[in-house]
Tab-separated table of C-alpha atoms and ligand atoms in Angstrom:
chain	number	residue	atom	x	y	z
A	1	MET	CA	0.011	-0.240	-0.019
A	2	PRO	CA	1.594	3.452	-0.922
A	3	THR	CA	1.306	5.589	1.763
A	4	PHE	CA	-0.058	8.609	0.129
A	5	ARG	CA	-3.574	8.061	-2.126
A	6	ALA	CA	-5.649	10.599	-3.958
A	7	PRO	CA	-8.630	11.700	-1.423
A	8	ARG	CA	-11.610	9.617	-1.524
A	9	GLY	CA	-14.288	10.359	-3.987
A	10	THR	CA	-11.121	11.865	-6.362
A	11	ARG	CA	-8.987	10.388	-9.069
A	12	ASP	CA	-5.820	11.171	-10.841
A	13	LEU	CA	-6.324	11.236	-14.358
A	14	LEU	CA	-3.387	9.537	-15.811
A	15	PRO	CA	-2.063	10.494	-19.314
A	16	ASP	CA	-4.688	7.711	-21.156
A	17	ASP	CA	-7.616	9.536	-19.536
A	18	ARG	CA	-6.266	12.815	-19.547
A	19	ALA	CA	-6.140	11.895	-23.819
A	20	VAL	CA	-9.897	11.316	-23.334
A	21	PHE	CA	-10.730	13.737	-21.195
A	22	ASP	CA	-8.664	16.477	-23.775
A	23	ARG	CA	-10.490	15.702	-26.717
A	24	LEU	CA	-13.948	15.832	-25.065
A	25	GLN	CA	-12.556	19.590	-24.164
A	26	ARG	CA	-11.501	19.856	-27.767
A	27	THR	CA	-15.207	18.822	-29.337
A	28	ALA	CA	-16.745	21.006	-26.368
A	29	ALA	CA	-14.634	24.208	-27.542
A	30	SER	CA	-15.157	23.456	-31.309
A	31	LEU	CA	-19.050	22.956	-30.597
A	32	THR	CA	-19.682	26.324	-28.544
A	33	ALA	CA	-17.471	28.127	-31.129
A	34	ARG	CA	-19.844	27.068	-33.951
A	35	TYR	CA	-22.794	28.012	-31.856
A	36	GLY	CA	-21.624	31.249	-30.638
A	37	TYR	CA	-20.452	30.766	-26.929
A	38	ARG	CA	-17.996	32.446	-25.377
A	39	GLY	CA	-15.462	31.597	-22.321
A	40	ILE	CA	-15.805	32.651	-19.203
A	41	GLU	CA	-13.766	31.328	-16.044
A	42	THR	CA	-15.245	32.130	-12.547
A	43	PRO	CA	-13.236	30.962	-9.299
A	44	LEU	CA	-13.414	27.210	-8.169
A	45	PHE	CA	-15.129	28.821	-4.982
A	46	GLU	CA	-17.942	31.506	-4.197
A	47	GLN	CA	-19.361	32.919	-0.995
A	48	THR	CA	-21.262	29.933	0.745
A	49	SER	CA	-24.557	31.948	0.217
A	50	VAL	CA	-24.324	32.530	-3.735
A	51	PHE	CA	-24.979	28.826	-3.715
A	52	GLU	CA	-27.091	28.612	-1.018
A	53	ARG	CA	-29.839	31.292	-2.529
A	54	GLY	CA	-28.567	30.207	-6.078
A	55	ILE	CA	-29.040	26.364	-5.763
A	56	GLY	CA	-31.374	26.360	-2.892
A	57	GLU	CA	-30.692	25.807	1.008
A	58	VAL	CA	-32.902	22.831	1.003
A	59	THR	CA	-31.500	20.742	-1.539
A	60	ASP	CA	-29.048	17.628	-1.488
A	61	VAL	CA	-26.438	19.639	-3.010
A	62	VAL	CA	-26.020	22.748	-0.379
A	63	GLU	CA	-27.521	20.710	2.421
A	64	LYS	CA	-25.232	17.394	2.475
A	65	GLU	CA	-22.908	17.820	-0.248
A	66	LEU	CA	-21.577	21.138	-0.117
A	67	PHE	CA	-17.185	21.472	0.579
A	68	ARG	CA	-17.569	24.284	2.929
A	69	LEU	CA	-14.119	25.836	3.361
A	70	ALA	CA	-13.275	26.749	6.954
A	71	PRO	CA	-13.547	30.278	7.616
A	72	ARG	CA	-10.151	32.469	8.315
A	73	SER	CA	-10.363	34.015	11.299
A	74	GLU	CA	-9.771	38.015	9.665
A	75	GLU	CA	-12.807	37.331	7.130
A	76	ALA	CA	-16.043	37.171	7.539
A	77	GLU	CA	-17.067	35.604	4.527
A	78	ALA	CA	-18.382	31.993	4.628
A	79	TRP	CA	-16.851	29.906	0.927
A	80	ALA	CA	-17.910	27.130	-0.433
A	81	LEU	CA	-15.966	25.082	-3.346
A	82	ARG	CA	-18.441	25.224	-6.381
A	83	PRO	CA	-20.570	22.006	-6.704
A	84	GLU	CA	-21.659	23.409	-10.226
A	85	PRO	CA	-20.717	26.784	-12.259
A	86	THR	CA	-24.149	28.238	-13.314
A	87	ALA	CA	-24.748	29.892	-9.357
A	88	GLY	CA	-21.201	31.308	-10.015
A	89	ILE	CA	-21.559	32.730	-14.113
A	90	VAL	CA	-24.697	34.006	-13.269
A	91	ARG	CA	-23.306	36.119	-10.028
A	92	ALA	CA	-20.403	37.250	-12.551
A	93	TYR	CA	-23.193	38.240	-15.028
A	94	VAL	CA	-24.389	40.386	-12.321
A	95	GLN	CA	-21.430	41.849	-10.940
A	96	HIS	CA	-20.061	42.923	-14.695
A	97	GLY	CA	-23.084	44.426	-15.429
A	98	MET	CA	-23.708	41.960	-18.513
A	99	GLN	CA	-27.549	43.124	-18.885
A	100	THR	CA	-26.201	45.864	-21.151
A	101	TRP	CA	-24.425	43.682	-23.158
A	102	PRO	CA	-25.992	42.148	-26.295
A	103	GLN	CA	-28.678	39.594	-25.080
A	104	PRO	CA	-28.625	36.804	-24.257
A	105	VAL	CA	-25.187	36.454	-22.892
A	106	LYS	CA	-23.698	32.990	-24.092
A	107	LEU	CA	-21.388	31.492	-21.962
A	108	THR	CA	-19.268	28.179	-21.512
A	109	THR	CA	-16.498	26.936	-19.265
A	110	THR	CA	-15.186	23.406	-18.365
A	111	GLY	CA	-14.177	22.439	-15.374
A	112	PRO	CA	-13.948	20.707	-11.917
A	113	MET	CA	-16.778	20.704	-9.517
A	114	PHE	CA	-16.966	19.602	-6.172
A	115	ARG	CA	-19.705	17.689	-4.429
A	116	TYR	CA	-19.554	16.082	-0.789
A	117	ASP	CA	-21.116	13.053	-1.943
A	118	ARG	CA	-21.025	9.421	-1.177
A	119	PRO	CA	-18.627	7.964	-3.927
A	120	GLN	CA	-19.446	5.196	-6.293
A	121	ALA	CA	-18.762	4.850	-9.522
A	122	GLY	CA	-19.681	7.756	-11.866
A	123	ARG	CA	-20.349	9.746	-8.719
A	124	TYR	CA	-17.604	11.938	-7.432
A	125	ARG	CA	-16.349	14.173	-5.074
A	126	GLN	CA	-14.434	16.180	-7.837
A	127	PHE	CA	-15.673	15.505	-11.590
A	128	TRP	CA	-15.815	17.840	-14.965
A	129	GLN	CA	-18.598	19.537	-16.440
A	130	PHE	CA	-19.136	21.143	-19.888
A	131	ASP	CA	-21.549	23.778	-19.098
A	132	VAL	CA	-23.004	26.400	-21.565
A	133	GLU	CA	-25.484	29.042	-20.316
A	134	ALA	CA	-27.672	31.524	-22.350
A	135	ILE	CA	-28.744	34.515	-20.421
A	136	GLY	CA	-31.406	37.243	-21.679
A	137	ASP	CA	-33.219	34.885	-23.934
A	138	PRO	CA	-37.083	33.618	-22.529
A	139	GLY	CA	-37.253	31.223	-25.245
A	140	PRO	CA	-38.642	28.577	-25.951
A	141	ALA	CA	-36.627	28.313	-29.507
A	142	ILE	CA	-33.287	28.447	-27.492
A	143	ASP	CA	-34.589	26.153	-25.182
A	144	ALA	CA	-34.451	23.450	-27.923
A	145	GLU	CA	-30.975	24.783	-29.378
A	146	ILE	CA	-29.464	24.268	-25.935
A	147	VAL	CA	-30.842	20.480	-25.950
A	148	GLU	CA	-29.643	20.005	-29.471
A	149	LEU	CA	-26.150	21.421	-28.535
A	150	GLY	CA	-26.005	18.852	-25.835
A	151	HIS	CA	-27.087	16.051	-27.672
A	152	ARG	CA	-25.164	17.073	-30.869
A	153	PHE	CA	-22.098	16.477	-28.023
A	154	TYR	CA	-22.577	13.275	-27.172
A	155	THR	CA	-22.693	12.523	-31.095
A	156	GLU	CA	-19.575	14.300	-32.116
A	157	THR	CA	-17.460	12.417	-28.641
A	158	GLY	CA	-18.701	9.203	-30.143
A	159	VAL	CA	-21.264	8.297	-27.185
A	160	LYS	CA	-23.944	5.699	-28.829
A	161	GLY	CA	-27.932	6.048	-28.048
A	162	VAL	CA	-28.104	8.927	-26.157
A	163	GLU	CA	-31.748	9.935	-25.681
A	164	VAL	CA	-33.360	13.308	-24.090
A	165	LEU	CA	-35.548	13.583	-21.601
A	166	VAL	CA	-37.544	16.361	-20.941
A	167	ASN	CA	-40.473	17.910	-19.086
A	168	SER	CA	-41.662	21.125	-17.345
A	169	ILE	CA	-41.550	21.715	-14.131
A	170	GLY	CA	-43.478	25.106	-14.292
A	171	ASP	CA	-43.202	29.016	-12.738
A	172	PRO	CA	-44.414	31.047	-10.226
A	173	ALA	CA	-47.723	31.205	-11.443
A	174	CYS	CA	-48.355	27.409	-11.359
A	175	ARG	CA	-46.005	25.771	-9.136
A	176	PRO	CA	-47.481	26.969	-5.796
A	177	ALA	CA	-50.489	24.994	-6.596
A	178	TYR	CA	-48.983	22.024	-7.464
A	179	MET	CA	-46.821	21.930	-4.532
A	180	SER	CA	-49.932	21.598	-2.257
A	181	THR	CA	-50.922	19.000	-4.253
A	182	LEU	CA	-47.618	17.146	-3.477
A	183	VAL	CA	-47.678	17.994	-0.187
A	184	GLU	CA	-51.376	16.829	0.392
A	185	TYR	CA	-50.482	13.597	-1.641
A	186	TYR	CA	-46.818	13.054	0.353
A	187	ARG	CA	-48.658	13.363	3.878
A	188	ALA	CA	-51.728	10.746	3.005
A	189	HIS	CA	-47.852	8.331	2.839
A	190	ARG	CA	-46.115	9.790	5.881
A	191	ASP	CA	-45.357	6.379	7.446
A	192	ALA	CA	-43.631	5.405	4.094
A	193	LEU	CA	-41.591	8.434	4.096
A	194	PRO	CA	-37.711	7.915	5.229
A	195	PRO	CA	-36.563	10.336	8.184
A	196	THR	CA	-34.745	12.978	5.418
A	197	GLU	CA	-37.595	12.780	2.976
A	198	LEU	CA	-40.377	13.664	6.251
A	199	ASP	CA	-38.178	16.522	7.222
A	200	ARG	CA	-38.377	18.029	3.524
A	201	LEU	CA	-42.249	17.309	3.234
A	202	GLU	CA	-43.091	20.580	4.656
A	203	ARG	CA	-39.673	22.899	3.853
A	204	ASN	CA	-39.319	21.545	-0.206
A	205	ALA	CA	-42.065	18.609	-1.047
A	206	LEU	CA	-40.104	19.175	-4.805
A	207	ARG	CA	-37.050	17.544	-3.679
A	208	LEU	CA	-38.882	14.069	-2.647
A	209	LEU	CA	-39.809	13.629	-6.534
A	210	ASP	CA	-35.811	13.379	-6.885
A	211	SER	CA	-34.835	11.950	-4.077
A	212	LYS	CA	-31.998	9.259	-4.229
A	213	ASP	CA	-33.488	7.167	-2.070
A	214	PRO	CA	-34.806	3.877	-3.326
A	215	ALA	CA	-37.361	3.622	-0.912
A	216	MET	CA	-39.486	6.447	-2.463
A	217	ALA	CA	-39.492	5.241	-6.348
A	218	ALA	CA	-42.724	3.357	-5.869
A	219	LEU	CA	-44.308	6.447	-3.710
A	220	ASN	CA	-42.912	8.874	-6.702
A	221	ALA	CA	-43.848	6.981	-9.527
A	222	ALA	CA	-47.385	7.356	-8.231
A	223	ALA	CA	-47.081	11.134	-6.985
A	224	PRO	CA	-48.779	14.053	-9.047
A	225	ARG	CA	-47.394	15.058	-12.010
A	226	ILE	CA	-46.735	18.984	-12.613
A	227	THR	CA	-47.588	18.477	-16.307
A	228	ASP	CA	-50.786	17.747	-15.727
A	229	HIS	CA	-50.855	21.560	-13.300
A	230	LEU	CA	-48.794	23.893	-15.823
A	231	CYS	CA	-50.505	27.047	-16.344
A	232	GLU	CA	-51.532	28.284	-19.781
A	233	ALA	CA	-48.359	30.343	-20.418
A	234	CYS	CA	-46.008	27.416	-19.228
A	235	ALA	CA	-48.000	25.053	-21.311
A	236	ALA	CA	-47.451	27.175	-24.152
A	237	HIS	CA	-43.952	27.340	-23.631
A	238	PHE	CA	-43.731	23.520	-23.210
A	239	ALA	CA	-45.513	22.497	-26.293
A	240	SER	CA	-43.433	25.038	-28.844
A	241	VAL	CA	-39.965	23.782	-27.137
A	242	LYS	CA	-41.283	19.978	-28.494
A	243	ALA	CA	-42.129	21.706	-31.692
A	244	HIS	CA	-38.874	22.916	-32.189
A	245	LEU	CA	-37.386	19.532	-31.250
A	246	ASP	CA	-38.832	17.917	-33.112
A	247	ALA	CA	-38.219	20.411	-36.235
A	248	LEU	CA	-34.390	19.482	-35.373
A	249	GLY	CA	-34.976	16.153	-35.181
A	250	VAL	CA	-33.916	15.418	-31.456
A	251	PRO	CA	-34.378	12.139	-30.044
A	252	TYR	CA	-36.698	12.855	-26.646
A	253	ARG	CA	-39.022	11.712	-24.698
A	254	VAL	CA	-41.095	13.798	-22.167
A	255	GLU	CA	-40.493	12.285	-18.686
A	256	PRO	CA	-43.145	13.953	-16.537
A	257	GLY	CA	-41.248	12.641	-13.204
A	258	LEU	CA	-38.145	14.964	-13.746
A	259	VAL	CA	-37.498	17.462	-11.941
A	260	ARG	CA	-34.063	18.113	-11.577
A	261	GLY	CA	-31.983	18.639	-8.046
A	262	LEU	CA	-31.408	22.164	-7.750
A	263	ASP	CA	-34.011	24.595	-7.066
A	264	TYR	CA	-33.693	27.785	-9.564
A	265	TYR	CA	-35.196	25.767	-12.259
A	266	THR	CA	-38.167	27.209	-14.359
A	267	ARG	CA	-40.322	25.903	-16.990
A	268	THR	CA	-38.038	23.507	-19.198
A	269	ALA	CA	-35.838	20.869	-17.445
A	270	PHE	CA	-33.835	17.845	-19.610
A	271	GLU	CA	-31.408	15.523	-18.472
A	272	TYR	CA	-29.339	12.929	-21.221
A	273	TYR	CA	-28.784	9.370	-20.452
A	274	VAL	CA	-27.827	6.335	-22.737
A	275	ALA	CA	-30.909	4.180	-23.562
A	276	GLY	CA	-32.238	2.078	-20.790
A	277	ARG	CA	-29.876	3.257	-18.144
A	278	GLU	CA	-32.048	6.239	-16.842
A	279	GLY	CA	-31.212	6.695	-13.292
A	280	GLN	CA	-30.378	9.389	-10.666
A	281	GLN	CA	-26.354	8.297	-10.680
A	282	GLN	CA	-26.292	7.676	-14.784
A	283	ALA	CA	-27.385	10.949	-15.977
A	284	LEU	CA	-24.543	11.918	-18.323
A	285	GLY	CA	-26.044	15.419	-18.242
A	286	GLY	CA	-28.966	17.894	-17.505
A	287	GLY	CA	-29.630	21.473	-17.699
A	288	GLY	CA	-32.812	23.387	-17.779
A	289	ARG	CA	-34.330	27.391	-17.561
A	290	TYR	CA	-33.713	29.109	-14.278
A	291	ASP	CA	-35.487	32.426	-15.376
A	292	GLY	CA	-35.794	33.027	-11.438
A	293	LEU	CA	-31.952	33.458	-10.802
A	294	VAL	CA	-30.803	36.513	-12.107
A	295	ALA	CA	-33.308	38.155	-9.906
A	296	LEU	CA	-32.129	35.949	-6.899
A	297	LEU	CA	-28.700	36.643	-7.177
A	298	GLY	CA	-29.332	40.337	-7.299
A	299	GLY	CA	-29.963	41.353	-10.653
A	300	LYS	CA	-33.035	42.719	-12.635
A	301	PRO	CA	-35.334	39.671	-13.501
A	302	THR	CA	-33.549	38.049	-16.524
A	303	PRO	CA	-34.231	34.467	-17.593
A	304	GLY	CA	-31.916	32.161	-18.765
A	305	ILE	CA	-31.053	28.658	-19.701
A	306	GLY	CA	-28.313	26.016	-19.543
A	307	PHE	CA	-26.868	22.803	-19.647
A	308	GLY	CA	-24.109	20.982	-17.356
A	309	LEU	CA	-22.629	17.569	-18.922
A	310	GLY	CA	-20.633	15.458	-16.842
A	311	LEU	CA	-17.312	14.933	-18.865
A	312	ASP	CA	-16.170	11.872	-16.222
A	313	ARG	CA	-19.486	9.727	-17.052
A	314	VAL	CA	-18.936	10.679	-20.783
A	315	ALA	CA	-15.366	8.909	-20.675
A	316	LEU	CA	-16.885	5.688	-18.413
A	317	VAL	CA	-19.815	5.125	-21.377
A	318	LEU	CA	-16.977	5.728	-24.113
A	319	ALA	CA	-14.681	3.471	-22.335
A	320	GLU	CA	-17.680	0.587	-21.694
A	321	GLN	CA	-19.051	0.937	-25.386
A	322	ALA	CA	-15.217	0.694	-27.207
A	323	ASP	CA	-15.604	-2.888	-25.223
A	324	GLY	CA	-11.859	-3.109	-24.293
A	325	GLU	CA	-10.868	-1.393	-27.321
A	326	ALA	CA	-7.782	0.597	-26.847
A	327	PRO	CA	-8.356	4.184	-27.577
A	328	LEU	CA	-5.553	5.335	-30.258
A	329	ALA	CA	-2.585	6.726	-28.456
A	330	ASP	CA	-1.009	9.918	-29.656
A	331	GLY	CA	2.253	8.624	-30.500
A	332	PRO	CA	5.071	10.927	-31.675
A	333	LEU	CA	5.364	11.170	-35.386
A	334	ALA	CA	8.992	10.510	-35.417
A	335	VAL	CA	11.571	9.031	-32.960
A	336	VAL	CA	15.090	9.791	-33.462
A	337	VAL	CA	17.116	6.789	-32.819
A	338	GLY	CA	21.425	6.455	-33.616
A	339	ALA	CA	24.075	4.199	-34.027
A	340	ASP	CA	25.954	4.984	-31.617
A	341	PRO	CA	24.174	5.340	-27.997
A	342	GLU	CA	27.043	8.016	-26.487
A	343	ASP	CA	25.969	10.589	-29.532
A	344	THR	CA	22.859	11.815	-27.707
A	345	ALA	CA	24.156	15.366	-28.964
A	346	SER	CA	22.669	14.486	-32.606
A	347	ARG	CA	19.853	12.940	-31.997
A	348	LEU	CA	19.055	15.859	-29.713
A	349	LYS	CA	19.738	18.194	-31.918
A	350	ILE	CA	17.955	16.712	-34.759
A	351	ALA	CA	14.640	16.068	-32.779
A	352	THR	CA	15.028	19.938	-31.706
A	353	ASP	CA	15.078	20.907	-35.264
A	354	LEU	CA	11.966	18.495	-35.921
A	355	ARG	CA	9.925	20.158	-32.779
A	356	ALA	CA	11.324	23.605	-33.714
A	357	ALA	CA	9.511	22.845	-37.783
A	358	GLY	CA	6.313	21.368	-35.495
A	359	LEU	CA	6.418	18.406	-35.868
A	360	ARG	CA	5.804	15.654	-33.023
A	361	ALA	CA	9.165	14.494	-32.234
A	362	ARG	CA	12.010	12.551	-29.567
A	363	ALA	CA	15.068	11.715	-29.067
A	364	ASP	CA	15.891	8.472	-27.571
A	365	LEU	CA	18.443	9.491	-24.784
A	366	ALA	CA	18.869	6.197	-22.887
A	367	ARG	CA	22.546	5.387	-24.169
A	368	ARG	CA	21.225	1.832	-25.223
A	369	LYS	CA	21.486	-0.337	-28.427
A	370	LEU	CA	19.779	0.639	-31.950
A	371	GLY	CA	17.612	-2.445	-31.843
A	372	ARG	CA	16.101	-1.297	-27.832
A	373	GLN	CA	16.117	2.221	-28.925
A	374	LEU	CA	13.937	1.200	-32.214
A	375	GLU	CA	11.434	-0.963	-29.488
A	376	ALA	CA	10.608	1.571	-27.635
A	377	ALA	CA	9.806	3.543	-30.703
A	378	GLY	CA	7.497	1.102	-31.523
A	379	LYS	CA	6.129	0.918	-28.271
A	380	ASP	CA	5.697	4.308	-28.214
A	381	GLY	CA	3.409	4.237	-31.635
A	382	ALA	CA	5.662	6.261	-33.683
A	383	HIS	CA	5.022	6.524	-37.319
A	384	PHE	CA	8.690	6.994	-38.082
A	385	ALA	CA	12.181	6.227	-36.711
A	386	VAL	CA	14.843	8.776	-37.989
A	387	ILE	CA	18.430	6.519	-37.877
A	388	VAL	CA	21.101	8.644	-37.508
A	389	GLY	CA	24.251	7.050	-38.709
A	390	ASP	CA	27.556	6.880	-40.335
A	391	GLU	CA	25.746	8.967	-43.333
A	392	LEU	CA	25.563	11.946	-41.169
A	393	ALA	CA	29.010	12.834	-42.281
A	394	HIS	CA	27.287	13.191	-45.447
A	395	GLY	CA	24.390	14.958	-43.977
A	396	ASP	CA	22.238	11.907	-44.590
A	397	VAL	CA	20.333	10.019	-42.240
A	398	GLN	CA	17.879	6.805	-42.706
A	399	LEU	CA	14.224	7.231	-42.569
A	400	ARG	CA	12.360	3.886	-41.478
A	401	ASP	CA	8.724	3.899	-41.709
A	402	LEU	CA	7.370	1.896	-39.019
A	403	LEU	CA	3.906	1.039	-40.008
A	404	ALA	CA	4.731	0.264	-43.836
A	405	GLY	CA	8.321	-1.169	-43.071
A	406	THR	CA	10.382	0.266	-45.725
A	407	GLN	CA	13.250	3.060	-45.072
A	408	LYS	CA	15.581	5.321	-47.420
A	409	VAL	CA	17.897	7.761	-47.335
A	410	VAL	CA	17.247	11.286	-46.482
A	411	PRO	CA	19.109	14.318	-46.297
A	412	VAL	CA	19.056	15.852	-42.809
A	413	ASP	CA	18.074	18.886	-44.084
A	414	ASP	CA	14.668	17.796	-45.908
A	415	LEU	CA	13.851	16.165	-42.468
A	416	ALA	CA	11.173	18.164	-41.891
A	417	ARG	CA	9.864	18.707	-44.738
A	418	ASP	CA	9.395	14.977	-45.838
A	419	LEU	CA	7.942	13.919	-42.504
A	420	ALA	CA	5.761	16.973	-42.744
A	421	ARG	CA	4.301	15.767	-45.882
A	422	ALA	CA	4.176	12.012	-45.170
A	423	GLU	CA	2.008	12.877	-42.028
A	424	ALA	CA	-0.667	15.440	-43.966
A	425	SER	CA	-0.955	12.543	-46.529
A	426	HIS	CA	-1.072	10.038	-43.809
A	427	LYS	CA	-4.148	12.186	-42.130
A	428	HIS	CA	-5.715	12.664	-45.364
A	429	GLY	CA	-5.307	9.534	-47.233
B	501	HAM	P1	-26.560	18.966	-12.182
B	501	HAM	O1	-27.508	17.883	-12.986
B	501	HAM	O2	-26.342	18.927	-10.669
B	501	HAM	O3	-26.582	19.933	-12.972
B	501	HAM	O4	-24.862	18.482	-13.009
B	501	HAM	C1	-24.879	18.183	-14.342
B	501	HAM	C2	-24.417	16.869	-14.616
B	501	HAM	O5	-22.872	16.703	-14.001
B	501	HAM	C3	-24.679	15.250	-14.377
B	501	HAM	O6	-25.992	15.011	-15.182
B	501	HAM	C4	-23.638	14.292	-14.377
B	501	HAM	O7	-23.404	13.991	-15.188
B	501	HAM	C5	-22.865	15.270	-13.285
B	501	HAM	N1	-22.036	15.106	-12.202
B	501	HAM	C6	-22.875	16.053	-10.845
B	501	HAM	N2	-23.033	15.249	-9.874
B	501	HAM	C7	-21.705	14.440	-10.102
B	501	HAM	C8	-20.741	13.392	-9.265
B	501	HAM	N3	-20.594	13.564	-8.137
B	501	HAM	N4	-19.808	12.805	-9.929
B	501	HAM	C9	-19.781	12.786	-11.606
B	501	HAM	N5	-20.829	13.642	-12.050
B	501	HAM	C10	-21.079	14.391	-11.464
B	501	HAM	C11	-26.036	21.019	-12.883
B	501	HAM	O8	-24.728	21.585	-12.402
B	501	HAM	C12	-26.101	22.706	-13.491
B	501	HAM	N6	-25.275	23.859	-13.113
B	501	HAM	C13	-26.363	22.106	-15.131
B	501	HAM	C14	-26.705	23.353	-15.664
B	501	HAM	C15	-26.021	24.416	-16.220
B	501	HAM	N7	-28.134	24.103	-15.524
B	501	HAM	C16	-28.954	25.127	-15.706
B	501	HAM	N8	-27.142	25.136	-16.558
């Protein structure tokens, strides 16, 4: 057993994992650029009240899962690590007067989030989200645009069979009446409620609906549905979101039990699943509309909508769906090896020149026999070996194509050009 380990619920992303995350982040960056989102970075911690007010005090995320930082004696503010980025981004929107920018303000960020949750597969205490927020557009068209954007992320990263569950959870006009109906329903089943849920019943009955407690499953399945209690405006909004999704051809299913775990949501709510794997722990991502959040955090009332997609879960599903097939390692284009183990200077100089020319190259600096150097280059997944030998006296090296098994003499001066050409034709051919 090693003396030190990564904290419980966290993981080291080793180079193979990091390579997958790099690819996911590149796809996210490419997509958000196409859809007109601009990047934003907010601090990894905020005043605790940003989360308490924004996400809601009677939610799992705030009640149980918030990583609160021990207050420093001289500072009065209480801080917590961000469990999600939406509250911080909306705080920044208000703080920097983004209300005066052209609306909607479309923002995106990707980074680690922190929740002191009970760790298990796909549920970590530090995890990554790809997040987008469009603030200042009441929808409904943009709701569908965002749902489609999230769905496209899964398509472009290669996750198969992703389905969208959508729902409307009403607004301050219709939710209070629904809540009374819901409270009545649960009161009638008091005896069946686990203690935590009983405690929440009078404070925030909506949270019972998305309880992770298996004891709640049957009760929740039979609970009154918000979709049967929507006001006219919310019903029309929801109908239009669905019509837009139909027009875009996004595969979705209405799930009237979907209420999401955070309090700021109004109207549109959605989650992404691999079909057949619905359940609290398996959501690949989720989001929704939050028309009251900007005002809650001190801005003038402004609608907003966004999503957060869990990159750790996407990576897990990709690995499962690849079924043991190793991901392509991004090995070097060329490894510079040499007949004289001691002549590290020549090898290093050639590799340095190739890198200066923009190519992925490394030199074998281990002072071992040529055979061992070539073996290591093969294991590394290199496409070419540049073999430095006696020809160097005349300005030449041997260039071996490790994939094709061919070899030719090339002047050192032409090496970068030859390799660049080979790489381009390999990529496009
Ligand atoms: P959320 O549903 O709490 O929404 O989280 C979004 C996604 O983050 C989840 O669907 C899941 O994939 C991933 N996730 C959440 N907790 C964990 C965990 N402990 N371990 C691994 N992955 C996790 C939000 O956070 C909202 N801010 C989304 C949003 C943005 N709504 C509007 N704008």
